[in-house]
């Protein structure tokens, strides 16, 4: 009897430890869960963006889907964490999906988030049902330099030093100057700048450096799920180079926006939502 009681106590203690671990496990992002539905969508924002970038998009899907909206650690006011690398973030998003038993979600990613969607679908091909990539490329650096090759041990410390040495005013001015190149909707410009300014400067530099050194062109051959690639209107002029980057993604469907810049969800909203809706329902 005594041995039985000791065994029961040990099992209860183990269960308690596992429960506490499950509750306290930290992922390198915050998650907002909304909507209802057996099917799920995971939304991944782009570089230095808040999950709020998906606010208007989610409204169209929350009736039929459970939506998991991420804001990555160190971006848009979320507390930074160590090991801010593209690969770590990819793996931890996949772990979150597995740990929370989210069955075959659709992953929608913008910009760097689109890169993460591609990487997850390639490395974890049985984990997702579909991906939607909003204005992202397998290798952004190769678009500017066709001879680009990713470095094995890329040193990001010079960029971290440079970014962290900037004053708040200098950093704000830099982001203010950059924003109109990414977004035509002037009503959203200050919001975009605010997300960047609220981002942790070290994380900002590390991820910019690491993502710039990321090349997924070969990896995407492993993607099995249907893939919708939405691209900003200007990219129609670079169509051969862009679709060459995607040549290994056999499931890709390309659509080019009619107007606007990088933040397609704001600059060509009606067209963008129509593409999402048709693809999600198909």
PDB file of C-alpha atoms in Angstrom:
ATOM      1  CA  UNK A   1       0.000   0.000   0.000  1.00  0.00           C
ATOM      2  CA  UNK A   2       2.826   2.384   0.928  1.00  0.00           C
ATOM      3  CA  UNK A   3       4.562   1.696  -2.396  1.00  0.00           C
ATOM      4  CA  UNK A   4       1.258   2.373  -4.215  1.00  0.00           C
ATOM      5  CA  UNK A   5       0.842   5.755  -2.469  1.00  0.00           C
ATOM      6  CA  UNK A   6       4.440   6.727  -3.314  1.00  0.00           C
ATOM      7  CA  UNK A   7       3.840   5.776  -6.967  1.00  0.00           C
ATOM      8  CA  UNK A   8       0.643   7.857  -7.146  1.00  0.00           C
ATOM      9  CA  UNK A   9       2.422  10.867  -5.589  1.00  0.00           C
ATOM     10  CA  UNK A  10       5.296  10.504  -8.087  1.00  0.00           C
ATOM     11  CA  UNK A  11       2.866  10.356 -11.030  1.00  0.00           C
ATOM     12  CA  UNK A  12       0.953  13.408  -9.783  1.00  0.00           C
ATOM     13  CA  UNK A  13       4.210  15.325  -9.336  1.00  0.00           C
ATOM     14  CA  UNK A  14       5.310  14.400 -12.863  1.00  0.00           C
ATOM     15  CA  UNK A  15       1.972  15.518 -14.283  1.00  0.00           C
ATOM     16  CA  UNK A  16       2.240  18.807 -12.390  1.00  0.00           C
ATOM     17  CA  UNK A  17       5.754  19.414 -13.713  1.00  0.00           C
ATOM     18  CA  UNK A  18       4.659  18.694 -17.267  1.00  0.00           C
ATOM     19  CA  UNK A  19       1.684  21.032 -16.921  1.00  0.00           C
ATOM     20  CA  UNK A  20       3.813  23.846 -15.512  1.00  0.00           C
ATOM     21  CA  UNK A  21       6.364  23.352 -18.306  1.00  0.00           C
ATOM     22  CA  UNK A  22       3.619  23.478 -20.941  1.00  0.00           C
ATOM     23  CA  UNK A  23       2.263  26.705 -19.486  1.00  0.00           C
ATOM     24  CA  UNK A  24       5.616  28.418 -19.119  1.00  0.00           C
ATOM     25  CA  UNK A  25       7.318  27.326 -22.333  1.00  0.00           C
ATOM     26  CA  UNK A  26       8.441  30.439 -24.143  1.00  0.00           C
ATOM     27  CA  UNK A  27       8.283  30.831 -27.884  1.00  0.00           C
ATOM     28  CA  UNK A  28      10.033  33.710 -29.684  1.00  0.00           C
ATOM     29  CA  UNK A  29       6.717  35.404 -30.416  1.00  0.00           C
ATOM     30  CA  UNK A  30       3.439  36.483 -28.863  1.00  0.00           C
ATOM     31  CA  UNK A  31       0.231  34.864 -30.097  1.00  0.00           C
ATOM     32  CA  UNK A  32      -3.281  36.264 -30.305  1.00  0.00           C
ATOM     33  CA  UNK A  33      -5.922  33.564 -30.794  1.00  0.00           C
ATOM     34  CA  UNK A  34      -9.254  34.637 -32.281  1.00  0.00           C
ATOM     35  CA  UNK A  35     -12.123  33.240 -34.295  1.00  0.00           C
ATOM     36  CA  UNK A  36     -13.696  29.837 -34.246  1.00  0.00           C
ATOM     37  CA  UNK A  37     -13.561  26.887 -36.528  1.00  0.00           C
ATOM     38  CA  UNK A  38     -12.036  23.437 -36.865  1.00  0.00           C
ATOM     39  CA  UNK A  39      -9.620  24.712 -39.492  1.00  0.00           C
ATOM     40  CA  UNK A  40      -6.846  27.123 -38.529  1.00  0.00           C
ATOM     41  CA  UNK A  41      -4.837  29.943 -40.055  1.00  0.00           C
ATOM     42  CA  UNK A  42      -1.454  31.051 -38.699  1.00  0.00           C
ATOM     43  CA  UNK A  43      -0.571  34.658 -39.584  1.00  0.00           C
ATOM     44  CA  UNK A  44       3.109  35.673 -39.586  1.00  0.00           C
ATOM     45  CA  UNK A  45       3.899  39.394 -40.000  1.00  0.00           C
ATOM     46  CA  UNK A  46       6.904  40.787 -41.796  1.00  0.00           C
ATOM     47  CA  UNK A  47      10.103  42.359 -40.591  1.00  0.00           C
ATOM     48  CA  UNK A  48       9.594  44.665 -37.568  1.00  0.00           C
ATOM     49  CA  UNK A  49       5.815  44.502 -38.024  1.00  0.00           C
ATOM     50  CA  UNK A  50       3.129  43.879 -35.439  1.00  0.00           C
ATOM     51  CA  UNK A  51       0.575  41.107 -35.804  1.00  0.00           C
ATOM     52  CA  UNK A  52      -1.884  43.998 -36.137  1.00  0.00           C
ATOM     53  CA  UNK A  53      -0.885  44.134 -39.795  1.00  0.00           C
ATOM     54  CA  UNK A  54      -3.398  41.263 -40.188  1.00  0.00           C
ATOM     55  CA  UNK A  55      -6.210  43.008 -38.299  1.00  0.00           C
ATOM     56  CA  UNK A  56      -8.372  43.770 -41.335  1.00  0.00           C
ATOM     57  CA  UNK A  57      -7.498  40.456 -43.002  1.00  0.00           C
ATOM     58  CA  UNK A  58      -8.544  38.308 -40.026  1.00  0.00           C
ATOM     59  CA  UNK A  59     -12.037  39.788 -39.899  1.00  0.00           C
ATOM     60  CA  UNK A  60     -12.787  37.992 -43.158  1.00  0.00           C
ATOM     61  CA  UNK A  61     -11.821  34.561 -41.809  1.00  0.00           C
ATOM     62  CA  UNK A  62     -12.589  34.480 -38.074  1.00  0.00           C
ATOM     63  CA  UNK A  63     -16.109  33.176 -38.639  1.00  0.00           C
ATOM     64  CA  UNK A  64     -14.863  29.945 -40.189  1.00  0.00           C
ATOM     65  CA  UNK A  65     -11.293  29.639 -38.888  1.00  0.00           C
ATOM     66  CA  UNK A  66      -9.403  29.741 -35.618  1.00  0.00           C
ATOM     67  CA  UNK A  67      -6.748  32.383 -36.229  1.00  0.00           C
ATOM     68  CA  UNK A  68      -3.332  32.440 -34.561  1.00  0.00           C
ATOM     69  CA  UNK A  69      -1.665  35.807 -35.118  1.00  0.00           C
ATOM     70  CA  UNK A  70       2.013  36.137 -34.219  1.00  0.00           C
ATOM     71  CA  UNK A  71       4.194  39.129 -33.346  1.00  0.00           C
ATOM     72  CA  UNK A  72       7.821  38.080 -33.263  1.00  0.00           C
ATOM     73  CA  UNK A  73       9.952  38.687 -30.151  1.00  0.00           C
ATOM     74  CA  UNK A  74      11.760  42.015 -30.285  1.00  0.00           C
ATOM     75  CA  UNK A  75       9.436  43.490 -32.921  1.00  0.00           C
ATOM     76  CA  UNK A  76       6.773  46.195 -32.457  1.00  0.00           C
ATOM     77  CA  UNK A  77       7.155  46.395 -28.683  1.00  0.00           C
ATOM     78  CA  UNK A  78       7.229  42.651 -27.903  1.00  0.00           C
ATOM     79  CA  UNK A  79       9.960  41.749 -25.427  1.00  0.00           C
ATOM     80  CA  UNK A  80      13.115  40.489 -27.200  1.00  0.00           C
ATOM     81  CA  UNK A  81      14.591  37.030 -26.662  1.00  0.00           C
ATOM     82  CA  UNK A  82      17.971  35.490 -27.395  1.00  0.00           C
ATOM     83  CA  UNK A  83      18.856  33.527 -30.532  1.00  0.00           C
ATOM     84  CA  UNK A  84      17.013  35.840 -32.917  1.00  0.00           C
ATOM     85  CA  UNK A  85      17.692  33.914 -36.112  1.00  0.00           C
ATOM     86  CA  UNK A  86      15.521  33.006 -39.083  1.00  0.00           C
ATOM     87  CA  UNK A  87      16.098  29.278 -38.533  1.00  0.00           C
ATOM     88  CA  UNK A  88      15.233  29.420 -34.829  1.00  0.00           C
ATOM     89  CA  UNK A  89      12.045  31.348 -35.526  1.00  0.00           C
ATOM     90  CA  UNK A  90      11.074  28.874 -38.251  1.00  0.00           C
ATOM     91  CA  UNK A  91      11.576  25.887 -35.953  1.00  0.00           C
ATOM     92  CA  UNK A  92       9.759  27.478 -33.033  1.00  0.00           C
ATOM     93  CA  UNK A  93       6.700  28.355 -35.110  1.00  0.00           C
ATOM     94  CA  UNK A  94       6.622  24.720 -36.246  1.00  0.00           C
ATOM     95  CA  UNK A  95       7.011  23.601 -32.609  1.00  0.00           C
ATOM     96  CA  UNK A  96       4.125  25.852 -31.554  1.00  0.00           C
ATOM     97  CA  UNK A  97       1.881  24.287 -34.202  1.00  0.00           C
ATOM     98  CA  UNK A  98       2.853  20.778 -33.043  1.00  0.00           C
ATOM     99  CA  UNK A  99       2.732  21.530 -29.304  1.00  0.00           C
ATOM    100  CA  UNK A 100      -0.734  23.034 -29.595  1.00  0.00           C
ATOM    101  CA  UNK A 101      -1.980  20.285 -31.899  1.00  0.00           C
ATOM    102  CA  UNK A 102      -3.024  22.736 -34.586  1.00  0.00           C
ATOM    103  CA  UNK A 103      -4.006  20.376 -37.363  1.00  0.00           C
ATOM    104  CA  UNK A 104      -2.775  21.253 -40.863  1.00  0.00           C
ATOM    105  CA  UNK A 105      -3.138  25.047 -40.637  1.00  0.00           C
ATOM    106  CA  UNK A 106      -2.931  27.454 -43.541  1.00  0.00           C
ATOM    107  CA  UNK A 107       0.089  29.701 -43.021  1.00  0.00           C
ATOM    108  CA  UNK A 108      -0.105  33.263 -44.319  1.00  0.00           C
ATOM    109  CA  UNK A 109       3.101  35.308 -44.152  1.00  0.00           C
ATOM    110  CA  UNK A 110       4.028  38.787 -45.318  1.00  0.00           C
ATOM    111  CA  UNK A 111       7.572  39.718 -46.363  1.00  0.00           C
ATOM    112  CA  UNK A 112       9.949  37.970 -43.940  1.00  0.00           C
ATOM    113  CA  UNK A 113       6.871  36.148 -42.615  1.00  0.00           C
ATOM    114  CA  UNK A 114       6.358  34.870 -46.148  1.00  0.00           C
ATOM    115  CA  UNK A 115       9.919  33.570 -46.095  1.00  0.00           C
ATOM    116  CA  UNK A 116       9.150  31.789 -42.833  1.00  0.00           C
ATOM    117  CA  UNK A 117       6.015  30.267 -44.390  1.00  0.00           C
ATOM    118  CA  UNK A 118       8.122  28.918 -47.268  1.00  0.00           C
ATOM    119  CA  UNK A 119      10.756  27.517 -44.904  1.00  0.00           C
ATOM    120  CA  UNK A 120       8.208  25.822 -42.628  1.00  0.00           C
ATOM    121  CA  UNK A 121       6.356  24.267 -45.571  1.00  0.00           C
ATOM    122  CA  UNK A 122       9.683  22.993 -46.944  1.00  0.00           C
ATOM    123  CA  UNK A 123      11.165  21.608 -43.725  1.00  0.00           C
ATOM    124  CA  UNK A 124       7.856  20.396 -42.258  1.00  0.00           C
ATOM    125  CA  UNK A 125       5.890  19.443 -45.399  1.00  0.00           C
ATOM    126  CA  UNK A 126       3.266  17.402 -43.539  1.00  0.00           C
ATOM    127  CA  UNK A 127       2.563  20.128 -40.987  1.00  0.00           C
ATOM    128  CA  UNK A 128       0.608  22.608 -43.143  1.00  0.00           C
ATOM    129  CA  UNK A 129      -2.255  22.394 -45.638  1.00  0.00           C
ATOM    130  CA  UNK A 130      -1.566  25.537 -47.699  1.00  0.00           C
ATOM    131  CA  UNK A 131       0.654  28.602 -47.637  1.00  0.00           C
ATOM    132  CA  UNK A 132       0.049  32.148 -48.824  1.00  0.00           C
ATOM    133  CA  UNK A 133       3.160  34.249 -49.360  1.00  0.00           C
ATOM    134  CA  UNK A 134       2.494  37.993 -49.472  1.00  0.00           C
ATOM    135  CA  UNK A 135       5.270  39.837 -51.319  1.00  0.00           C
ATOM    136  CA  UNK A 136       8.259  37.711 -50.408  1.00  0.00           C
ATOM    137  CA  UNK A 137      10.962  35.931 -52.388  1.00  0.00           C
ATOM    138  CA  UNK A 138      12.998  32.792 -51.685  1.00  0.00           C
ATOM    139  CA  UNK A 139      16.145  34.938 -51.828  1.00  0.00           C
ATOM    140  CA  UNK A 140      15.657  38.702 -51.734  1.00  0.00           C
ATOM    141  CA  UNK A 141      19.395  39.398 -51.990  1.00  0.00           C
ATOM    142  CA  UNK A 142      19.638  37.475 -55.272  1.00  0.00           C
ATOM    143  CA  UNK A 143      17.148  39.844 -56.881  1.00  0.00           C
ATOM    144  CA  UNK A 144      19.667  42.646 -56.438  1.00  0.00           C
ATOM    145  CA  UNK A 145      22.746  40.478 -56.962  1.00  0.00           C
ATOM    146  CA  UNK A 146      22.171  37.429 -59.226  1.00  0.00           C
ATOM    147  CA  UNK A 147      25.536  35.985 -58.161  1.00  0.00           C
ATOM    148  CA  UNK A 148      24.567  36.055 -54.462  1.00  0.00           C
ATOM    149  CA  UNK A 149      25.563  33.092 -52.333  1.00  0.00           C
ATOM    150  CA  UNK A 150      24.622  32.793 -48.654  1.00  0.00           C
ATOM    151  CA  UNK A 151      27.555  32.821 -46.212  1.00  0.00           C
ATOM    152  CA  UNK A 152      27.880  29.837 -43.907  1.00  0.00           C
ATOM    153  CA  UNK A 153      29.032  31.795 -40.863  1.00  0.00           C
ATOM    154  CA  UNK A 154      27.651  35.241 -41.493  1.00  0.00           C
ATOM    155  CA  UNK A 155      28.912  37.849 -39.008  1.00  0.00           C
ATOM    156  CA  UNK A 156      26.059  40.181 -38.070  1.00  0.00           C
ATOM    157  CA  UNK A 157      27.975  42.041 -35.356  1.00  0.00           C
ATOM    158  CA  UNK A 158      28.933  45.045 -37.566  1.00  0.00           C
ATOM    159  CA  UNK A 159      25.278  45.689 -38.358  1.00  0.00           C
ATOM    160  CA  UNK A 160      24.275  45.268 -34.711  1.00  0.00           C
ATOM    161  CA  UNK A 161      26.963  47.781 -33.713  1.00  0.00           C
ATOM    162  CA  UNK A 162      25.827  50.227 -36.357  1.00  0.00           C
ATOM    163  CA  UNK A 163      22.119  49.992 -35.496  1.00  0.00           C
ATOM    164  CA  UNK A 164      22.513  50.131 -31.735  1.00  0.00           C
ATOM    165  CA  UNK A 165      24.836  53.144 -32.014  1.00  0.00           C
ATOM    166  CA  UNK A 166      22.158  55.231 -33.736  1.00  0.00           C
ATOM    167  CA  UNK A 167      20.251  57.749 -31.639  1.00  0.00           C
ATOM    168  CA  UNK A 168      16.478  57.410 -31.377  1.00  0.00           C
ATOM    169  CA  UNK A 169      16.076  60.439 -33.622  1.00  0.00           C
ATOM    170  CA  UNK A 170      18.435  59.031 -36.261  1.00  0.00           C
ATOM    171  CA  UNK A 171      16.656  55.688 -36.242  1.00  0.00           C
ATOM    172  CA  UNK A 172      13.222  57.323 -36.457  1.00  0.00           C
ATOM    173  CA  UNK A 173      14.338  59.493 -39.354  1.00  0.00           C
ATOM    174  CA  UNK A 174      15.714  56.459 -41.182  1.00  0.00           C
ATOM    175  CA  UNK A 175      12.439  54.554 -40.780  1.00  0.00           C
ATOM    176  CA  UNK A 176      10.396  57.624 -41.731  1.00  0.00           C
ATOM    177  CA  UNK A 177      12.383  57.911 -44.953  1.00  0.00           C
ATOM    178  CA  UNK A 178      12.043  54.204 -45.754  1.00  0.00           C
ATOM    179  CA  UNK A 179       8.301  53.774 -45.085  1.00  0.00           C
ATOM    180  CA  UNK A 180       6.966  55.534 -48.245  1.00  0.00           C
ATOM    181  CA  UNK A 181       8.966  53.069 -50.343  1.00  0.00           C
ATOM    182  CA  UNK A 182       7.007  50.211 -48.777  1.00  0.00           C
ATOM    183  CA  UNK A 183       3.516  51.619 -48.401  1.00  0.00           C
ATOM    184  CA  UNK A 184       1.454  53.893 -50.657  1.00  0.00           C
ATOM    185  CA  UNK A 185      -1.401  54.307 -48.157  1.00  0.00           C
ATOM    186  CA  UNK A 186      -0.259  57.471 -46.336  1.00  0.00           C
ATOM    187  CA  UNK A 187      -2.800  56.970 -43.532  1.00  0.00           C
ATOM    188  CA  UNK A 188      -0.835  53.920 -42.353  1.00  0.00           C
ATOM    189  CA  UNK A 189       2.698  55.329 -42.669  1.00  0.00           C
ATOM    190  CA  UNK A 190       3.079  56.552 -39.086  1.00  0.00           C
ATOM    191  CA  UNK A 191       1.821  53.202 -37.756  1.00  0.00           C
ATOM    192  CA  UNK A 192       4.473  51.406 -39.799  1.00  0.00           C
ATOM    193  CA  UNK A 193       7.218  53.696 -38.507  1.00  0.00           C
ATOM    194  CA  UNK A 194       5.954  53.263 -34.931  1.00  0.00           C
ATOM    195  CA  UNK A 195       6.254  49.475 -35.165  1.00  0.00           C
ATOM    196  CA  UNK A 196       9.882  49.814 -36.264  1.00  0.00           C
ATOM    197  CA  UNK A 197      10.728  52.399 -33.601  1.00  0.00           C
ATOM    198  CA  UNK A 198       9.229  50.157 -30.892  1.00  0.00           C
ATOM    199  CA  UNK A 199      11.320  47.209 -32.077  1.00  0.00           C
ATOM    200  CA  UNK A 200      14.408  46.137 -30.170  1.00  0.00           C
ATOM    201  CA  UNK A 201      17.357  47.556 -32.072  1.00  0.00           C
ATOM    202  CA  UNK A 202      19.591  44.495 -31.585  1.00  0.00           C
ATOM    203  CA  UNK A 203      16.893  42.103 -32.806  1.00  0.00           C
ATOM    204  CA  UNK A 204      16.170  44.462 -35.694  1.00  0.00           C
ATOM    205  CA  UNK A 205      19.806  44.349 -36.820  1.00  0.00           C
ATOM    206  CA  UNK A 206      20.310  40.609 -36.243  1.00  0.00           C
ATOM    207  CA  UNK A 207      17.207  39.598 -38.163  1.00  0.00           C
ATOM    208  CA  UNK A 208      17.777  42.054 -41.007  1.00  0.00           C
ATOM    209  CA  UNK A 209      21.283  40.668 -41.393  1.00  0.00           C
ATOM    210  CA  UNK A 210      20.214  37.022 -41.100  1.00  0.00           C
ATOM    211  CA  UNK A 211      17.229  37.302 -43.430  1.00  0.00           C
ATOM    212  CA  UNK A 212      19.398  39.094 -46.000  1.00  0.00           C
ATOM    213  CA  UNK A 213      21.661  36.032 -45.920  1.00  0.00           C
ATOM    214  CA  UNK A 214      18.783  33.549 -46.359  1.00  0.00           C
ATOM    215  CA  UNK A 215      18.417  31.583 -49.581  1.00  0.00           C
ATOM    216  CA  UNK A 216      15.452  29.215 -49.882  1.00  0.00           C
ATOM    217  CA  UNK A 217      15.617  28.652 -53.660  1.00  0.00           C
ATOM    218  CA  UNK A 218      16.700  25.004 -53.418  1.00  0.00           C
ATOM    219  CA  UNK A 219      14.835  24.218 -50.190  1.00  0.00           C
ATOM    220  CA  UNK A 220      11.371  25.051 -51.594  1.00  0.00           C
ATOM    221  CA  UNK A 221      11.528  21.977 -53.842  1.00  0.00           C
ATOM    222  CA  UNK A 222      10.399  20.013 -50.769  1.00  0.00           C
ATOM    223  CA  UNK A 223       7.098  21.929 -50.458  1.00  0.00           C
ATOM    224  CA  UNK A 224       4.097  19.707 -51.200  1.00  0.00           C
ATOM    225  CA  UNK A 225       1.150  21.926 -50.296  1.00  0.00           C
ATOM    226  CA  UNK A 226      -0.695  24.387 -52.583  1.00  0.00           C
ATOM    227  CA  UNK A 227       1.094  27.753 -52.506  1.00  0.00           C
ATOM    228  CA  UNK A 228      -0.283  31.165 -53.447  1.00  0.00           C
ATOM    229  CA  UNK A 229       2.350  33.825 -54.136  1.00  0.00           C
ATOM    230  CA  UNK A 230       0.996  37.390 -54.082  1.00  0.00           C
ATOM    231  CA  UNK A 231       3.391  40.025 -55.375  1.00  0.00           C
ATOM    232  CA  UNK A 232       3.333  43.813 -55.488  1.00  0.00           C
ATOM    233  CA  UNK A 233       2.452  45.491 -58.763  1.00  0.00           C
ATOM    234  CA  UNK A 234       6.003  46.624 -59.637  1.00  0.00           C
ATOM    235  CA  UNK A 235       7.257  43.035 -59.623  1.00  0.00           C
ATOM    236  CA  UNK A 236       5.403  42.307 -62.849  1.00  0.00           C
ATOM    237  CA  UNK A 237       8.354  44.103 -64.487  1.00  0.00           C
ATOM    238  CA  UNK A 238      10.702  41.544 -62.929  1.00  0.00           C
ATOM    239  CA  UNK A 239       8.511  38.528 -63.560  1.00  0.00           C
ATOM    240  CA  UNK A 240      11.166  36.328 -65.254  1.00  0.00           C
ATOM    241  CA  UNK A 241      13.697  36.855 -62.430  1.00  0.00           C
ATOM    242  CA  UNK A 242      11.088  36.340 -59.713  1.00  0.00           C
ATOM    243  CA  UNK A 243       9.572  33.197 -61.192  1.00  0.00           C
ATOM    244  CA  UNK A 244      13.083  31.864 -61.815  1.00  0.00           C
ATOM    245  CA  UNK A 245      13.647  32.120 -58.052  1.00  0.00           C
ATOM    246  CA  UNK A 246      10.473  30.115 -57.508  1.00  0.00           C
ATOM    247  CA  UNK A 247      11.154  27.521 -60.227  1.00  0.00           C
ATOM    248  CA  UNK A 248      11.618  24.705 -57.684  1.00  0.00           C
ATOM    249  CA  UNK A 249       8.232  25.372 -56.068  1.00  0.00           C
ATOM    250  CA  UNK A 250       6.041  23.197 -58.278  1.00  0.00           C
ATOM    251  CA  UNK A 251       2.827  24.060 -56.414  1.00  0.00           C
ATOM    252  CA  UNK A 252       3.148  27.845 -56.858  1.00  0.00           C
ATOM    253  CA  UNK A 253       0.343  30.004 -58.180  1.00  0.00           C
ATOM    254  CA  UNK A 254       1.429  33.600 -58.933  1.00  0.00           C
ATOM    255  CA  UNK A 255      -0.729  36.710 -58.769  1.00  0.00           C
ATOM    256  CA  UNK A 256       0.510  40.282 -59.207  1.00  0.00           C
ATOM    257  CA  UNK A 257      -1.289  43.190 -57.547  1.00  0.00           C
ATOM    258  CA  UNK A 258      -2.814  45.939 -59.668  1.00  0.00           C
ATOM    259  CA  UNK A 259      -1.443  48.849 -57.645  1.00  0.00           C
ATOM    260  CA  UNK A 260       0.500  49.886 -54.573  1.00  0.00           C
ATOM    261  CA  UNK A 261       3.690  48.760 -52.888  1.00  0.00           C
ATOM    262  CA  UNK A 262       4.998  46.122 -50.493  1.00  0.00           C
ATOM    263  CA  UNK A 263       2.113  46.222 -47.997  1.00  0.00           C
ATOM    264  CA  UNK A 264      -0.404  44.787 -50.454  1.00  0.00           C
ATOM    265  CA  UNK A 265      -3.020  44.266 -47.725  1.00  0.00           C
ATOM    266  CA  UNK A 266      -3.299  48.059 -47.411  1.00  0.00           C
ATOM    267  CA  UNK A 267      -2.502  49.233 -50.931  1.00  0.00           C
ATOM    268  CA  UNK A 268      -4.687  46.862 -52.979  1.00  0.00           C
ATOM    269  CA  UNK A 269      -7.056  45.584 -50.307  1.00  0.00           C
ATOM    270  CA  UNK A 270     -10.031  44.460 -52.379  1.00  0.00           C
ATOM    271  CA  UNK A 271      -7.896  42.532 -54.856  1.00  0.00           C
ATOM    272  CA  UNK A 272      -5.792  41.044 -52.051  1.00  0.00           C
ATOM    273  CA  UNK A 273      -8.789  39.786 -50.048  1.00  0.00           C
ATOM    274  CA  UNK A 274     -10.336  38.294 -53.173  1.00  0.00           C
ATOM    275  CA  UNK A 275      -7.137  36.312 -53.874  1.00  0.00           C
ATOM    276  CA  UNK A 276      -6.988  35.046 -50.283  1.00  0.00           C
ATOM    277  CA  UNK A 277     -10.647  34.104 -50.172  1.00  0.00           C
ATOM    278  CA  UNK A 278     -10.574  32.209 -53.476  1.00  0.00           C
ATOM    279  CA  UNK A 279      -7.430  30.300 -52.536  1.00  0.00           C
ATOM    280  CA  UNK A 280      -8.528  29.453 -48.993  1.00  0.00           C
ATOM    281  CA  UNK A 281     -11.889  28.140 -50.220  1.00  0.00           C
ATOM    282  CA  UNK A 282     -10.467  26.188 -53.170  1.00  0.00           C
TER     283      UNK A 282
END
